[in-house]
Amino acid sequence: MARWLGLYKFPQVSYASSVVSLSDKTQFPSFLRIIPNDQSWSHGVALVLQYFSWTWVAIVAQDDDFGNQASFLLSEELKKAGICREFLMNIPNSNFHQKSQQIVQAMGTLSAKVIVVILNSFSFSLMLKGLSGRDVTGKIWIRRNIDENDIALSCPNLSQTLAISRQKGKIPGFSEFLDHLQVDGTPENDYIKAFWEKIFNCKWPTRGIPCLGNSTELEGSQFCTGKEHLQGHTIPLLTSDTLSETYGVYTAVYSVAHALQDLSSCEVGEGPFGNGMCADIWDLQPWQLLYYIKKVRFWIHHGKEVVFDVNGDSSTVYDILNGQETPPNSFSLVNIGVVDIRSSLGKELTINESSIIWRGGQSQAPLSVCSESCLPGFSQIPRQGWPHCCFDCIPCPMGYIAKNRDMEHCEKCPEDQYSNSHRNHCVSKTEVFLGYEEPIGMALTCAALAFSLFTVFILGVFVRHQGSPIVRSNNAVLSYILLISLALCFLSSLLFLGHPTTVTCLLRQTTFGTLFTVAISSILSKTLTVVFAFQATRPGSTMRKWLRPGVFYSVVFILSSIQVILCAIWLGSFPPFLDADTHSQPEYIILECNEGSFVAFYCVLGYIAILALGSFTVAFLARNLPDSFNEAKFITFSMLVFCSVWISFLSTYQSTKGKATVAVEVFSILTSSAGLLGCIFIPKCYTILFRANGHTHEWLKRPPSGSQKVHLHILPSATSSSSCSAGRRPIKGKISVMIKNSKRLGSG
């Protein structure tokens, strides 16, 4: 009808049709309605489901144009709202009883607690009748329109009913109209006669039957006289809660009445014609009335506005009704809220939860979810092959949190924070470093100071006895340089302890590298002194010119300058900087110095290693030179200790993080420095301090204990006469030979 009437622009104002396709003004240009369409209703249902956190629902709809369109729109709205549908069942009106078994089976396996019903009351009652004997008391039925006389409302196995129904209202003057209603006033209205029979339980006499006849049609009932009065009668079927469609008719008629009134009071310039001319009410065309109906705007009771939008739709306000049991064994509908689709976002839904009574005396709404809610600290993992509402909960990994329930992904904590044990909020990390007050830091500090003081003490002993042969023979100045550099090496380890700063980061590796280079260079110079001194004692040796002290001081200066240049290049290109390690230990921020360029760092260490290896090689080759003051053996052992410590350091340095790395490096500095100090200088100090005569020239020239002096007399023999006769002088005298620990001399 809407299609046909639209061809001639005959206006239609519907009071009950909600099919969305009728909003298409291209196909239905003259169709208007005073109720919302199914799109609005579907959106209202989605809002209610979201409010109660019902994310797992089922849909049962009629298998016709109305049910199919409404179920499709509802499915789309649920998808937008993130609500999952367990199943959709379309029930045909023709063979409903044949489908009853399928419905029973589906309800038996249904896990959703909420079922959205797009059925009329008759079909809904038939469905519940088919479910008799099945326990469906845990279900929540959401329907479109419902009234207190709905048969399905008081069904014994019905758990809970919510209705999202178009707003109802009182029709002014309707009660007075009923009170004064007379059949004689409208004899042509057969509907009033049928209504009369139902209210007063009487029958109108059939035409042709005498009034006083005894026909069997009149047995058990009385005739309607038309003199009955409705005053004083309570008519449940005619309350404002049951006359929803009647109220729609009332509003539709008034919209046409207001359009006619606007037409009759039209002024020039406001009419439907191109020049603004008004229409003639006595010669009215359908399209002219349609023009005025589209522009209707009026208010009815309690301030409700009636106005048509560009699609010809009107009100988008729904009442939310809750079916509640009222003693004795009766049910009533209670208005618990309003859905206004046209309101601003966030204000579309208003619900008074205190007015809701859930079956079983529950104070909170039952849950209808596929999976239980994930607590804070857990994230959702979708189940394979299931809708997104079905998921498993897994705890967030370290460093990630889930503040709220049902979070799809865990959030990563900032770099300066870590996740607590419950993984539901981030906690600030504590800044840590190898401080002086820590046990290991205190131990390393005490060791560094003690070794440094001990080195200064040895330096004082050497200065005190600088005239002794044992000091002079080992190049006293090189010994002083070595001792001073070792003392500073011990103190340089303190740069690695405490709160790191930009200055300490720049200084500690370069200072350590330079001081160790000076120390190793001094040791190499001392070793070369021994070698050159031995070579210079040979007759005709040219090594004497290299035994000048300035040569060995120059070696120390040149070798140390190379290391200084390497450190300068390091600081000028990629210098060390203060850094924070936030990954090694989840609960802490480890303040440390980043070396900047690891290539430069290993170049500095590599240069020290080359010098140490060179010193070790030279000392090892010179260890057996026959010199009473030869310290090559001590240097060899000291360099062996030095190289062992730093080879162990390189492997350990790569496998440690944070404070342990600093502790390993400080320990390596102290150990290697102590090895050099102990192996080279402690034996000399022992000789100087505890053997008073042990470092004099006389003691050094004394033969070792246990040796014997043997005098060999060489006399001319008979066999030597030839030599004498040859004019050569015979050898006379004696040669003293010391044979250590020799108790028996060989004969001859």
XYZ file of C-alpha atoms in Angstrom:
748
model
C 0.000 0.000 0.000
C 2.816 2.431 0.822
C 4.286 1.864 -2.638
C 1.031 2.396 -4.454
C -0.060 5.420 -2.435
C 3.409 6.909 -2.807
C 2.915 7.129 -6.561
C 0.142 9.700 -6.049
C 1.664 11.311 -2.931
C -1.205 10.182 -0.719
C 0.078 10.690 2.834
C 0.125 7.735 5.236
C 0.731 8.097 8.966
C 1.384 4.679 10.485
C 0.886 3.954 14.186
C 2.420 0.424 14.310
C 4.735 -0.405 11.399
C 8.425 -0.233 12.362
C 10.123 -1.874 9.353
C 13.314 0.039 8.545
C 12.933 -0.116 4.779
C 9.895 2.182 5.026
C 12.268 4.998 6.006
C 13.597 5.042 2.443
C 11.923 8.135 1.002
C 12.988 7.229 -2.530
C 10.741 4.188 -2.488
C 8.128 5.453 -0.018
C 7.972 9.259 -0.353
C 4.583 9.697 1.340
C 4.994 7.245 4.255
C 5.316 8.662 7.784
C 4.984 7.095 11.236
C 4.709 8.234 14.792
C 6.786 5.361 16.239
C 10.515 4.608 16.012
C 11.803 2.138 13.461
C 13.489 -1.184 14.165
C 16.938 0.382 13.841
C 16.266 2.557 16.869
C 14.838 -0.354 18.811
C 17.871 -2.506 18.035
C 20.173 0.275 19.221
C 18.143 0.579 22.425
C 18.459 -3.166 23.051
C 22.227 -2.960 22.570
C 22.408 -0.106 25.099
C 20.490 -2.116 27.703
C 22.686 -5.176 27.136
C 25.803 -3.055 27.529
C 24.479 -1.506 30.716
C 24.021 -4.887 32.400
C 27.238 -6.293 30.838
C 25.369 -9.010 28.966
C 27.733 -9.967 26.156
C 26.409 -13.446 25.290
C 22.830 -13.522 23.940
C 20.520 -15.536 21.724
C 17.911 -14.227 19.276
C 14.569 -15.829 18.458
C 12.640 -14.093 15.670
C 9.665 -14.661 13.421
C 10.460 -15.970 9.968
C 8.856 -13.132 8.012
C 9.842 -9.725 6.690
C 9.375 -8.102 10.075
C 11.365 -10.736 12.004
C 14.134 -11.141 9.443
C 14.812 -7.435 9.109
C 14.627 -6.820 12.845
C 16.927 -9.755 13.668
C 19.450 -8.636 11.039
C 19.486 -5.067 12.374
C 19.787 -6.311 15.936
C 22.719 -8.560 14.997
C 24.505 -5.609 13.406
C 23.931 -3.401 16.452
C 25.183 -6.140 18.772
C 28.301 -6.480 16.663
C 28.974 -2.743 16.924
C 28.518 -2.894 20.692
C 30.911 -5.845 21.048
C 28.139 -8.248 22.061
C 28.244 -11.806 20.728
C 25.321 -13.865 19.499
C 25.243 -17.514 20.457
C 22.608 -18.384 17.867
C 19.766 -16.937 15.804
C 16.590 -18.950 15.296
C 13.851 -17.906 12.901
C 10.480 -19.486 13.658
C 7.899 -19.623 10.833
C 4.276 -18.928 11.738
C 2.903 -21.692 9.506
C 4.622 -24.771 10.960
C 5.453 -23.534 14.424
C 4.509 -26.841 16.058
C 6.867 -28.715 13.755
C 9.698 -26.467 14.879
C 8.905 -26.852 18.567
C 11.178 -29.867 18.997
C 14.067 -28.007 17.419
C 13.412 -25.080 19.733
C 13.419 -27.378 22.776
C 16.738 -28.916 21.748
C 18.300 -25.514 21.121
C 17.168 -24.186 24.489
C 18.565 -27.273 26.208
C 22.068 -26.538 24.944
C 21.816 -22.770 25.284
C 24.440 -21.264 27.574
C 23.352 -17.638 27.123
C 21.177 -16.318 29.937
C 19.636 -13.535 27.821
C 17.270 -14.252 24.933
C 16.021 -11.422 22.734
C 12.572 -12.276 21.425
C 11.206 -10.753 18.211
C 7.842 -12.542 18.322
C 4.267 -11.518 18.844
C 2.601 -12.502 22.108
C 0.814 -15.473 20.583
C 3.977 -17.000 19.101
C 5.903 -16.302 22.285
C 3.261 -18.073 24.356
C 3.365 -21.069 22.006
C 7.152 -21.238 22.333
C 6.982 -21.203 26.119
C 4.280 -23.853 26.009
C 6.623 -26.065 23.993
C 9.288 -25.487 26.654
C 7.000 -26.633 29.481
C 8.813 -29.207 31.527
C 12.145 -27.607 30.729
C 13.907 -25.502 33.301
C 14.282 -22.089 31.723
C 13.886 -20.101 34.934
C 17.448 -18.830 34.628
C 16.743 -17.020 31.364
C 16.092 -13.325 30.846
C 13.643 -12.590 28.034
C 13.901 -9.217 26.306
C 10.864 -8.353 24.223
C 9.549 -5.500 22.160
C 6.059 -4.741 23.361
C 4.349 -6.265 26.352
C 1.362 -5.490 28.535
C 0.066 -6.708 31.849
C -2.458 -8.990 30.174
C 0.209 -10.749 28.137
C -0.322 -14.478 28.598
C 3.396 -15.174 28.484
C 4.153 -12.705 31.247
C 2.782 -14.926 33.999
C 4.101 -18.182 32.551
C 5.308 -20.303 35.499
C 8.644 -21.252 33.906
C 9.414 -17.708 32.795
C 12.304 -16.332 34.799
C 12.561 -12.634 34.057
C 11.129 -10.343 31.389
C 12.320 -6.959 30.228
C 10.423 -5.032 27.602
C 11.851 -2.193 25.536
C 8.556 -0.744 24.458
C 7.483 2.450 22.773
C 6.218 5.042 25.191
C 2.597 4.952 26.251
C 0.424 7.773 27.398
C -3.009 8.680 28.524
C -5.549 9.724 25.962
C -7.279 12.871 27.242
C -11.025 12.432 27.612
C -10.944 8.680 26.977
C -12.376 7.761 30.381
C -15.188 10.275 29.980
C -15.860 8.896 26.512
C -16.261 5.374 27.940
C -18.532 6.601 30.718
C -20.933 8.178 28.229
C -20.629 5.577 25.517
C -24.047 4.505 24.144
C -24.783 1.979 21.459
C -27.704 3.999 20.204
C -25.447 6.965 19.564
C -23.606 5.125 16.812
C -25.923 2.373 15.578
C -23.769 1.792 12.497
C -20.664 0.942 14.555
C -20.592 -2.850 14.800
C -17.345 -2.728 16.791
C -19.138 -1.105 19.708
C -21.714 -3.884 19.692
C -18.987 -6.517 19.825
C -17.309 -4.611 22.612
C -20.626 -4.397 24.461
C -21.101 -8.148 24.323
C -17.639 -8.757 25.766
C -17.938 -6.260 28.604
C -21.489 -7.097 29.747
C -21.458 -10.799 28.799
C -24.565 -10.504 26.660
C -25.702 -11.196 23.129
C -27.397 -8.969 20.662
C -30.479 -10.636 19.181
C -29.935 -11.851 15.632
C -32.044 -10.242 12.945
C -35.213 -12.225 12.264
C -35.456 -13.757 15.755
C -38.384 -12.465 17.823
C -37.464 -10.604 20.962
C -39.572 -12.977 23.069
C -38.711 -16.111 21.120
C -37.298 -19.212 22.770
C -34.491 -19.924 20.316
C -31.646 -22.067 21.595
C -29.268 -19.207 20.669
C -30.453 -17.364 23.751
C -30.118 -20.213 26.182
C -27.567 -19.592 28.982
C -27.136 -15.893 28.176
C -29.030 -12.678 28.186
C -29.782 -10.169 25.533
C -27.986 -6.839 25.309
C -30.441 -4.015 25.601
C -28.152 -1.084 24.875
C -29.248 0.599 28.108
C -26.239 -0.664 30.078
C -23.758 1.875 31.423
C -19.968 1.602 31.704
C -19.811 3.933 34.679
C -18.390 2.118 37.713
C -16.982 -0.744 35.633
C -13.231 -1.496 35.815
C -12.086 -2.577 32.386
C -8.500 -4.028 32.532
C -8.253 -4.161 28.763
C -8.770 -0.412 28.479
C -6.040 0.979 30.748
C -3.345 3.325 29.517
C -0.777 0.519 29.857
C -2.604 -1.752 27.441
C -3.720 0.721 24.788
C -0.311 1.279 23.217
C -1.509 0.949 19.651
C -4.652 2.914 20.447
C -2.468 5.680 21.792
C -0.500 5.506 18.548
C -3.714 5.927 16.560
C -4.633 8.900 18.717
C -1.243 10.552 18.050
C -1.417 9.811 14.308
C -4.876 11.343 14.007
C -3.750 14.438 15.883
C -0.765 14.843 13.567
C -3.169 14.966 10.615
C -5.430 17.350 12.523
C -2.524 19.715 13.200
C -1.537 19.547 9.540
C -5.053 20.543 8.491
C -5.032 23.336 11.013
C -1.711 24.631 9.656
C -3.116 24.415 6.148
C -6.258 26.365 7.040
C -4.282 29.082 8.831
C -1.654 29.359 6.112
C -0.371 32.818 5.225
C 1.007 33.860 1.889
C 4.635 32.863 1.614
C 4.235 29.713 3.716
C 2.271 27.600 1.266
C 3.383 24.509 -0.654
C 3.449 26.224 -4.056
C 6.585 27.591 -5.618
C 5.547 31.207 -4.999
C 4.536 30.425 -1.412
C 0.833 30.486 -2.166
C -1.380 28.592 0.242
C -3.489 25.589 -0.666
C -7.284 25.770 -0.830
C -8.740 23.603 1.910
C -11.915 23.163 -0.128
C -9.948 21.954 -3.112
C -7.208 20.007 -1.334
C -4.762 17.760 -3.176
C -3.009 14.812 -1.406
C 0.513 16.150 -1.969
C -0.492 19.474 -0.399
C -1.582 17.746 2.805
C 1.667 15.712 2.767
C 3.592 18.995 2.657
C 1.977 20.147 5.900
C 2.182 16.785 7.683
C 5.948 16.668 7.150
C 6.205 20.054 8.873
C 3.981 19.161 11.835
C 5.349 20.042 15.249
C 3.184 19.884 18.367
C 3.224 18.773 21.980
C 0.936 16.370 23.715
C 0.636 15.474 27.391
C 3.655 15.678 29.763
C 5.624 17.701 27.200
C 6.111 14.971 24.630
C 6.932 16.461 21.247
C 5.663 15.012 17.983
C 7.774 15.872 14.943
C 8.796 13.962 11.807
C 12.408 13.799 10.649
C 13.631 13.733 7.027
C 12.898 9.984 6.859
C 9.342 10.429 8.082
C 10.105 8.821 11.467
C 9.045 10.306 14.756
C 9.765 9.582 18.390
C 12.820 7.487 19.319
C 12.006 7.178 23.015
C 11.361 3.802 24.616
C 10.247 2.783 28.060
C 12.109 -0.053 29.781
C 9.601 -2.236 31.622
C 10.322 -4.929 34.179
C 7.838 -7.745 34.711
C 7.531 -8.231 38.474
C 5.553 -10.693 40.528
C 3.067 -9.067 42.867
C 1.123 -11.084 45.414
C -1.100 -12.896 45.255
C 0.245 -14.704 42.127
C -0.083 -11.780 39.789
C 2.347 -9.830 37.650
C 2.747 -6.183 36.873
C 4.974 -4.061 34.677
C 7.182 -1.486 36.356
C 8.854 1.296 34.418
C 12.568 1.120 35.326
C 14.088 3.433 32.736
C 14.014 5.266 29.435
C 15.972 4.955 26.191
C 16.190 8.158 24.155
C 18.179 7.525 20.978
C 18.359 11.193 20.041
C 20.030 12.261 23.277
C 23.710 13.097 23.386
C 26.247 10.313 23.694
C 26.319 8.880 27.193
C 22.849 10.170 28.065
C 20.826 7.890 25.849
C 20.001 5.437 28.620
C 18.548 6.095 32.062
C 17.840 3.171 34.415
C 16.657 3.183 38.019
C 18.230 -0.002 39.347
C 16.478 0.284 42.695
C 13.164 -0.342 40.914
C 14.302 -3.655 39.431
C 13.347 -6.908 41.126
C 15.227 -9.926 39.820
C 13.744 -13.357 40.259
C 15.137 -15.269 43.215
C 15.598 -12.123 45.294
C 18.921 -11.271 43.691
C 20.086 -7.695 44.139
C 22.341 -7.749 41.082
C 21.591 -8.646 37.507
C 22.548 -12.183 36.480
C 25.540 -12.596 34.211
C 25.225 -13.678 30.607
C 28.746 -14.118 29.283
C 30.541 -16.741 27.257
C 33.648 -16.507 29.466
C 34.065 -15.269 32.992
C 35.533 -11.825 33.342
C 39.325 -11.569 33.383
C 40.519 -9.954 36.592
C 43.010 -7.072 36.573
C 46.429 -8.473 35.909
C 45.144 -10.840 33.233
C 44.561 -10.384 29.511
C 42.144 -12.064 27.164
C 43.289 -14.718 24.698
C 40.564 -15.503 22.118
C 39.458 -19.087 21.777
C 40.118 -20.501 18.364
C 36.927 -20.861 16.340
C 34.726 -18.996 18.857
C 33.300 -15.460 18.844
C 35.462 -12.774 20.370
C 33.392 -12.820 23.575
C 34.770 -16.294 24.291
C 38.298 -16.160 25.616
C 40.748 -17.493 28.169
C 42.546 -15.405 30.775
C 46.327 -15.478 31.066
C 48.478 -13.431 33.466
C 50.417 -10.495 32.098
C 54.166 -11.047 31.685
C 56.742 -9.229 33.763
C 56.825 -5.536 32.917
C 53.217 -5.481 31.667
C 49.976 -4.746 33.517
C 46.221 -4.901 33.059
C 44.587 -2.187 35.164
C 40.981 -3.081 34.431
C 38.910 -6.178 33.876
C 38.669 -7.868 30.499
C 41.586 -6.086 28.891
C 42.447 -7.531 25.498
C 46.120 -6.624 25.769
C 48.471 -5.981 28.666
C 49.973 -2.520 28.789
C 53.726 -2.118 29.023
C 55.016 -0.192 32.006
C 57.191 2.884 31.370
C 60.935 2.359 31.393
C 61.278 3.762 34.905
C 58.541 1.516 36.331
C 57.877 -2.194 36.703
C 54.782 -4.313 37.252
C 53.825 -5.345 40.761
C 53.252 -8.972 41.781
C 49.545 -8.786 40.859
C 50.330 -7.203 37.473
C 47.587 -4.601 37.934
C 49.626 -1.421 38.262
C 53.141 -0.138 37.706
C 55.534 0.687 40.537
C 58.428 3.112 40.292
C 61.789 1.413 40.022
C 64.513 2.122 42.566
C 67.750 3.588 41.283
C 70.672 1.405 42.337
C 74.438 1.506 41.871
C 77.482 0.025 43.555
C 77.701 2.385 46.503
C 80.315 2.772 49.183
C 77.881 1.801 51.920
C 77.103 -1.623 50.464
C 79.084 -4.566 51.892
C 80.875 -5.304 48.631
C 81.412 -1.606 47.938
C 82.757 -1.059 51.448
C 85.100 -4.038 51.099
C 86.458 -2.816 47.768
C 86.896 0.721 49.111
C 88.810 -0.490 52.143
C 90.961 -2.723 49.962
C 91.755 0.129 47.555
C 92.732 2.496 50.382
C 94.756 -0.161 52.175
C 96.710 -1.162 49.071
C 97.276 2.471 48.185
C 98.669 3.236 51.656
C 100.821 0.124 51.522
C 102.191 1.257 48.161
C 103.023 4.664 49.649
C 104.772 2.877 52.517
C 106.912 0.864 50.087
C 107.673 4.073 48.199
C 108.853 5.603 51.484
C 111.094 2.599 52.181
C 112.668 2.933 48.747
C 113.220 6.656 49.177
C 114.657 6.060 52.636
C 117.121 3.493 51.293
C 117.710 5.047 47.922
C 121.476 4.715 48.318
C 121.369 0.959 48.827
C 122.651 -1.205 45.975
C 119.358 -3.122 45.673
C 117.484 0.126 45.003
C 120.123 1.699 42.781
C 120.677 -1.422 40.718
C 116.986 -1.554 39.640
C 116.780 2.049 38.490
C 115.390 3.908 41.467
C 113.500 6.502 39.364
C 111.622 3.826 37.414
C 110.747 2.149 40.701
C 109.393 5.461 42.006
C 107.314 5.957 38.831
C 105.978 2.407 39.079
C 105.060 2.755 42.751
C 103.339 6.097 42.239
C 101.352 4.759 39.268
C 100.336 1.673 41.270
C 99.181 3.829 44.177
C 97.085 5.891 41.790
C 95.755 2.702 40.147
C 94.432 1.574 43.517
C 92.798 4.963 44.049
C 91.385 5.053 40.490
C 89.170 2.093 41.359
C 87.227 4.446 43.647
C 85.955 6.243 40.524
C 83.907 3.121 39.744
C 82.105 3.214 43.111
C 79.347 5.530 44.294
C 76.680 7.372 42.318
C 77.913 7.633 38.730
C 78.034 11.076 37.173
C 79.013 12.411 33.790
C 82.438 13.417 35.132
C 83.192 10.033 36.690
C 82.017 8.262 33.536
C 84.457 10.316 31.468
C 87.358 9.863 33.863
C 87.270 6.347 35.235
C 88.167 4.248 32.176
C 90.604 6.771 30.732
C 92.307 7.326 34.104
C 92.549 3.608 34.752
C 93.907 2.956 31.248
C 96.515 5.722 31.417
C 97.780 4.773 34.891
C 98.071 1.107 34.023
C 99.919 2.017 30.841
C 102.445 4.035 32.870
C 102.875 1.107 35.275
C 103.357 -1.515 32.541
C 105.656 0.833 30.618
C 107.787 1.262 33.726
C 107.991 -2.513 34.181
C 108.962 -2.937 30.531
C 111.694 -0.291 30.962
C 113.003 -2.017 34.092
C 113.168 -5.306 32.203
C 115.005 -3.692 29.312
C 117.458 -2.203 31.821
C 118.422 -5.671 33.019
C 118.847 -6.993 29.477
C 120.888 -4.033 28.266
C 123.066 -4.065 31.418
C 123.972 -7.706 30.861
C 124.731 -7.150 27.202
C 126.891 -4.118 28.032
C 129.280 -6.216 30.222
C 130.486 -8.152 27.210
C 133.796 -6.957 25.758
C 133.308 -4.717 22.775
C 129.522 -4.366 23.321
C 127.836 -1.280 21.878
C 124.965 -1.454 24.426
C 126.708 0.882 26.849
C 125.386 3.930 25.016
C 121.779 2.723 25.631
C 122.281 2.436 29.379
C 121.723 6.111 29.958
C 118.666 6.758 32.255
C 117.092 9.149 29.785
C 116.566 6.334 27.282
C 114.384 4.318 29.646
C 112.458 7.397 30.807
C 111.735 8.159 27.169
C 110.341 4.640 26.694
C 107.886 5.213 29.533
C 106.904 8.614 28.181
C 106.419 7.467 24.575
C 104.444 4.344 25.444
C 102.239 6.287 27.864
C 101.697 9.072 25.324
C 100.267 6.585 22.833
C 97.653 5.551 25.403
C 96.859 9.192 26.153
C 96.276 9.795 22.428
C 93.946 6.780 22.245
C 91.953 8.077 25.232
C 91.766 11.556 23.709
C 90.371 10.126 20.466
C 87.872 8.112 22.502
C 86.691 11.154 24.457
C 86.529 13.266 21.343
C 84.501 10.845 19.230
C 82.242 8.572 21.309
C 82.869 9.401 24.970
C 81.367 7.400 27.848
C 78.116 8.750 29.267
C 75.771 8.188 32.180
C 73.206 5.517 31.342
C 70.376 3.657 33.063
C 69.906 -0.087 32.684
C 66.169 -0.785 33.027
C 66.141 -4.362 31.754
C 68.646 -6.430 33.713
C 66.630 -6.345 36.937
C 62.882 -5.652 36.605
C 62.540 -3.858 39.936
C 65.565 -1.584 39.655
C 67.102 1.074 37.452
C 70.814 0.361 37.474
C 72.763 3.581 37.042
C 75.929 2.847 35.131
C 78.387 4.338 32.708
C 77.951 3.402 29.097
C 81.358 3.098 27.480
C 80.143 4.917 24.380
C 82.407 3.232 21.885
C 83.228 -0.346 22.833
C 85.809 -0.369 20.041
C 87.728 2.424 21.768
C 87.297 0.718 25.140
C 88.785 -2.533 23.892
C 91.536 -0.648 22.067
C 92.608 0.851 25.411
C 92.552 -2.566 27.049
C 94.226 -4.144 24.037
C 97.096 -1.666 24.151
C 97.676 -2.481 27.825
C 97.568 -6.172 26.952
C 100.205 -5.694 24.217
C 102.524 -3.893 26.657
C 101.944 -6.544 29.304
C 102.644 -9.346 26.845
C 105.825 -7.597 25.697
C 106.995 -7.131 29.291
C 106.239 -10.758 30.063
C 108.147 -11.985 27.013
C 111.274 -9.881 27.701
C 111.278 -10.725 31.397
C 110.836 -14.426 30.680
C 113.800 -14.441 28.310
C 115.964 -12.552 30.828
C 114.993 -14.546 33.899
C 118.264 -16.620 33.984
C 120.767 -13.844 33.364
C 123.636 -14.131 35.936
C 123.154 -10.902 37.822
C 122.891 -10.631 41.563
C 120.359 -7.790 41.184
C 118.380 -9.385 38.350
C 114.602 -8.879 38.989
C 113.467 -10.419 35.720
C 112.178 -13.480 37.530
C 109.937 -11.331 39.756
C 108.726 -9.323 36.769
C 107.953 -12.530 34.878
C 105.808 -13.839 37.691
C 104.078 -10.461 38.221
C 103.164 -10.203 34.541
C 101.887 -13.774 34.608
C 99.548 -12.789 37.457
C 98.547 -9.598 35.625
C 97.697 -11.372 32.376
C 95.780 -14.150 34.185
C 93.618 -11.605 36.021
C 92.696 -9.632 32.923
C 92.061 -12.690 30.762
C 89.586 -13.821 33.419
C 88.146 -10.311 33.529
C 87.317 -10.208 29.812
C 85.217 -13.373 29.945
C 83.493 -12.362 33.182
C 82.872 -8.784 31.978
C 80.805 -10.068 29.035
C 78.572 -12.267 31.200
C 77.717 -9.857 34.043
C 75.323 -6.927 34.194
C 74.767 -3.919 36.388
C 76.548 -3.672 39.709
C 78.288 -7.016 39.197
C 80.116 -5.630 36.151
C 81.463 -2.719 38.174
C 82.496 -5.028 41.019
C 84.318 -7.345 38.614
C 86.265 -4.488 37.047
C 87.225 -2.960 40.409
C 88.289 -6.370 41.674
C 90.415 -6.887 38.552
C 92.096 -3.496 38.995
C 92.892 -4.176 42.634
C 94.031 -7.747 42.052
C 96.284 -6.994 39.101
C 97.790 -3.951 40.814
C 98.354 -5.931 43.989
C 99.987 -8.693 41.934
C 102.475 -6.237 40.446
C 103.168 -4.678 43.810
C 103.598 -7.936 45.642
C 105.690 -9.816 43.115
C 108.122 -6.993 42.347
C 108.528 -4.976 45.541
C 107.682 -7.107 48.578
C 110.815 -9.324 48.217
C 112.984 -6.206 47.961
C 111.316 -4.602 50.994
C 111.852 -7.783 52.966
C 115.559 -7.742 52.135
C 115.902 -4.032 52.926
C 113.949 -4.105 56.201
C 114.645 -7.486 57.743
C 118.125 -8.300 56.430
C 120.195 -5.312 57.458
C 123.388 -6.499 55.801
C 121.701 -8.308 53.028
C 121.855 -5.522 50.536
C 125.588 -4.518 50.815
C 128.237 -5.130 48.244
C 130.238 -7.303 50.620
C 127.301 -9.578 51.325
C 126.430 -9.888 47.686
C 130.066 -10.862 46.851
C 130.161 -13.406 49.668
C 130.231 -17.068 48.495
C 127.075 -18.923 49.184
C 126.948 -21.150 52.246
C 128.005 -24.780 51.737
C 130.467 -24.063 48.957
C 134.214 -25.061 49.032
C 137.159 -23.254 47.539
C 139.556 -25.530 45.654
C 143.051 -24.346 44.665
C 144.315 -25.762 41.412
C 148.102 -25.539 40.867
C 149.133 -25.759 37.239
C 152.757 -26.946 36.957
C 154.861 -27.551 33.875
C 154.997 -31.216 33.036
C 157.155 -33.294 30.869
C 154.767 -33.037 28.128
C 154.925 -29.324 28.294
C 158.572 -29.064 27.518
C 157.814 -28.790 23.923
C 155.931 -25.678 24.574
C 158.743 -24.304 26.625
C 161.255 -25.295 24.095
C 159.130 -23.613 21.577
C 159.784 -20.360 23.354
C 156.518 -20.022 25.107
C 156.342 -19.098 28.800
C 154.931 -21.743 31.113
C 151.705 -20.970 33.074
C 152.414 -20.459 36.729
C 150.104 -19.563 39.628
C 146.831 -20.830 40.963
C 143.145 -20.532 40.051
C 140.578 -20.470 42.818
C 137.351 -22.253 41.865
C 134.284 -22.378 44.120
C 132.389 -25.616 43.915
C 129.101 -25.177 45.681
C 128.028 -28.075 47.907
C 130.813 -30.264 46.527
C 131.988 -32.790 49.088
C 134.072 -34.908 46.803
C 136.428 -33.779 44.099
C 137.116 -35.953 41.215
C 140.603 -37.380 40.869
C 143.002 -35.819 38.399
